[in-house]
Steps between C-alpha positions, in 0.01 A plus 500: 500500500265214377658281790421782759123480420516118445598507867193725591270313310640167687460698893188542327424174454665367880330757660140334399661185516449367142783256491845654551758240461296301217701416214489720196658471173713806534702567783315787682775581834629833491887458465729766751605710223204597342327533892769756550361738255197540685532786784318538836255796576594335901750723677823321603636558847825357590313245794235459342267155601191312330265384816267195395178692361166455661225365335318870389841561296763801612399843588628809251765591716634140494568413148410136389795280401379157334680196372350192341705191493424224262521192725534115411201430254568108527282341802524840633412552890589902533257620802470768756311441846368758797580834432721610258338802404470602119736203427349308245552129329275442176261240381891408297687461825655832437595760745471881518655680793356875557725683707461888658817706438542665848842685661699236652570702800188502701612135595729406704567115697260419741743339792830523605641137359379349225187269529235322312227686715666819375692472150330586207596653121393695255551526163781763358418780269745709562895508476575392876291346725434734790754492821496225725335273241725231271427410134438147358373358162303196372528397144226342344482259264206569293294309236781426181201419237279823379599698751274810629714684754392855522532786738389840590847610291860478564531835644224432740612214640835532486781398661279127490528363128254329294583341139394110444575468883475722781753637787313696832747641712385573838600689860499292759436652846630336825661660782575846614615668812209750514228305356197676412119329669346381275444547084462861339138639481509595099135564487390240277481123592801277369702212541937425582682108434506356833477164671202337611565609875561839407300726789505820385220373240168427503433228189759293340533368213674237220592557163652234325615469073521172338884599319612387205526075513759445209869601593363690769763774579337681795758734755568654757699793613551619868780557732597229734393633845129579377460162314279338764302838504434559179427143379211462781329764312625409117583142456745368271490173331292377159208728600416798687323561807464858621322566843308852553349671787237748497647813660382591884612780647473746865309727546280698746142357473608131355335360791824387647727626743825497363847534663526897380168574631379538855212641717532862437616451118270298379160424697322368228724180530659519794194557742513273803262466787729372824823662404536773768483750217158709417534539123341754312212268407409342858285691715419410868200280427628342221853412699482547855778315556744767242278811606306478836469671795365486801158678514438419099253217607701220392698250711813450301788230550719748680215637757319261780276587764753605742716730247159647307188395731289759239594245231520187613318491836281171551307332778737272717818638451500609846545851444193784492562716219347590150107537554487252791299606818459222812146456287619421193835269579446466880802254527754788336322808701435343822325698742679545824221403703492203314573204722593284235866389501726635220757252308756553781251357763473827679166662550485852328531811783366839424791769517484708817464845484868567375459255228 
């Protein structure tokens, strides 16, 4: 039990940033057997997923999964850049992840073949990933000397392990045959693993952990055909990069017209002046052009003075109509006793008494 609170009292510590990772006399991490005693309040589904946190912390219906690694202390150059939400690395070069426990199943791959604009992961909490979605694992080497692992409990974050080092396992998501348009709405900001040229995201960001320098034993685990996937979010090698996005998703009043929403279904995004179609936002005098017609006072692109003379009638365009009289555009209206030749070079007659 003492180790269980000597693991709150050193999240604690992290979580103001006094130095986790500094070397102590007694060894302070929080070995797997004794974190197993400690239970979860956290309901476990069996697809569950942790999204990236934002920076206000989770929501109640979201419960808050945390892990704080104890990075290299020597020369240490731990750092996170851009948004990574509630990720944090201490004044120690220590990092704690914050994670919101979500169901797995709102998400599903955003494209039909896998693709670094598309793929992204997010952390496992549950016993399967969710379908469509592969797992993978990187092993992290953490700081040998002192170390100050701790966790939000074994239970919580499980299946990922923490003792003296760490393992995250992750779902990957890549292709699907019915992809869905764009990220799940889950009413509070957040953040997935994905590539810098992810596009369903609107901030990206870099986390990166100085591992362990002496015997460095840092892994990886993923199937072969999602290798080049998985590693473009979660690098291997002696230290860890891990790339986030900031979650952007569709919806109806986004201020972008998306490729579920038209006209009709969505106005507030989709309203176009010149598209043949008068949406339920454009009026007449706003968009002629969508809503016009002749008599409303407006020469649109589709009328001229032939078609709509009410409109779009002007002075010179050789025909009398709108409000012209033989005063007011003589050369349009010409009076028929008026000698002056017309643009065919004939001299104007006035009908006989049949017209």
């Amino acid at each position: 039990m003492r180790n269980v609170v000597r693991g709150l009292v050193v999240w604690a510590l992290c979580s103001t940033q006094l130095g986790c990772g500094q070397e102590d006399p007694s060894p302070s991490h929080v070995e797997p057997a004794i974190e197993a005693v400690a239970s979860s309040s956290a309901p476990l589904s069996t697809n569950d997923v942790g999204v990236i946190a934002p920076e206000g912390g989770c929501p109640a219906f979201a419960p808050t999964v945390w892990i704080h690694m104890d990075n290299e202390d020597s020369r240490q150059s731990s750092y996170v850049s851009d948004w990574v939400g509630a990720t944090q690395v201490n004044g120690s070069g220590n990092t704690t992840f914050t994670f919101c426990r979500v169901d797995g199943n709102k998400f599903k791959a955003l494209s039909t073949s896998a693709s670094p604009l598309s793929n992204f992961a997010l952390l496992k909490l549950g016993a399967s990933c969710p379908a469509g979605a592969a797992e993978f694992s990187r092993y992290f080497d953490n700081e040998d000397r002192d170390n100050m692992n701790s966790n939000s409990n074994s239970a919580n974050i499980w299946p990922n392990i923490q003792g003296r080092d760490t393992t995250l396992t992750f779902c990957l998501f890549t292709g699907a045959t019915t992809p869905a348009s764009s990220l799940p709405i889950l009413e509070f900001d957040y953040g997935v693993f994905a590539t810098p040229y992810f596009r369903f995201g609107k901030g990206a960001g870099v986390i990166f952990t100085d591992d362990e320098d002496t015997r460095n034993a840092n892994a990886y685990t993923v199937a072969y055909d999602f290798q080049w996937a998985a590693k473009a979010i979660v690098t291997e090698g002696g230290n860890t990069t891990l790339y986030t996005a900031r979650a952007a998703y569709v919806y109806c009043g986004d201020n972008t017209c998306n490729a579920e929403e038209g006209e009709r279904s969505c106005p507030s995004d989709c309203t176009v002046c010149g598209n043949g179609i008068c949406g339920p936002r454009e009026t007449a005098s706003s968009c002629a052009d969508d809503c016009g017609w002749c008599g409303d006072g407006v020469c649109s692109n589709s009328e001229d003075s032939r078609t709509c003379g009410s409109d779009c009638a002007r002075c010179g365009d050789f025909a009398c109509n709108g409000g012209e009289t033989p005063q007011s555009c003589p050369l349009d209206c010409r009076n028929c006793n008026d000698l002056t030749s017309s643009p065919d070079g004939l001299i104007p007659t006035c009908p006989g008494p049949n017209g």
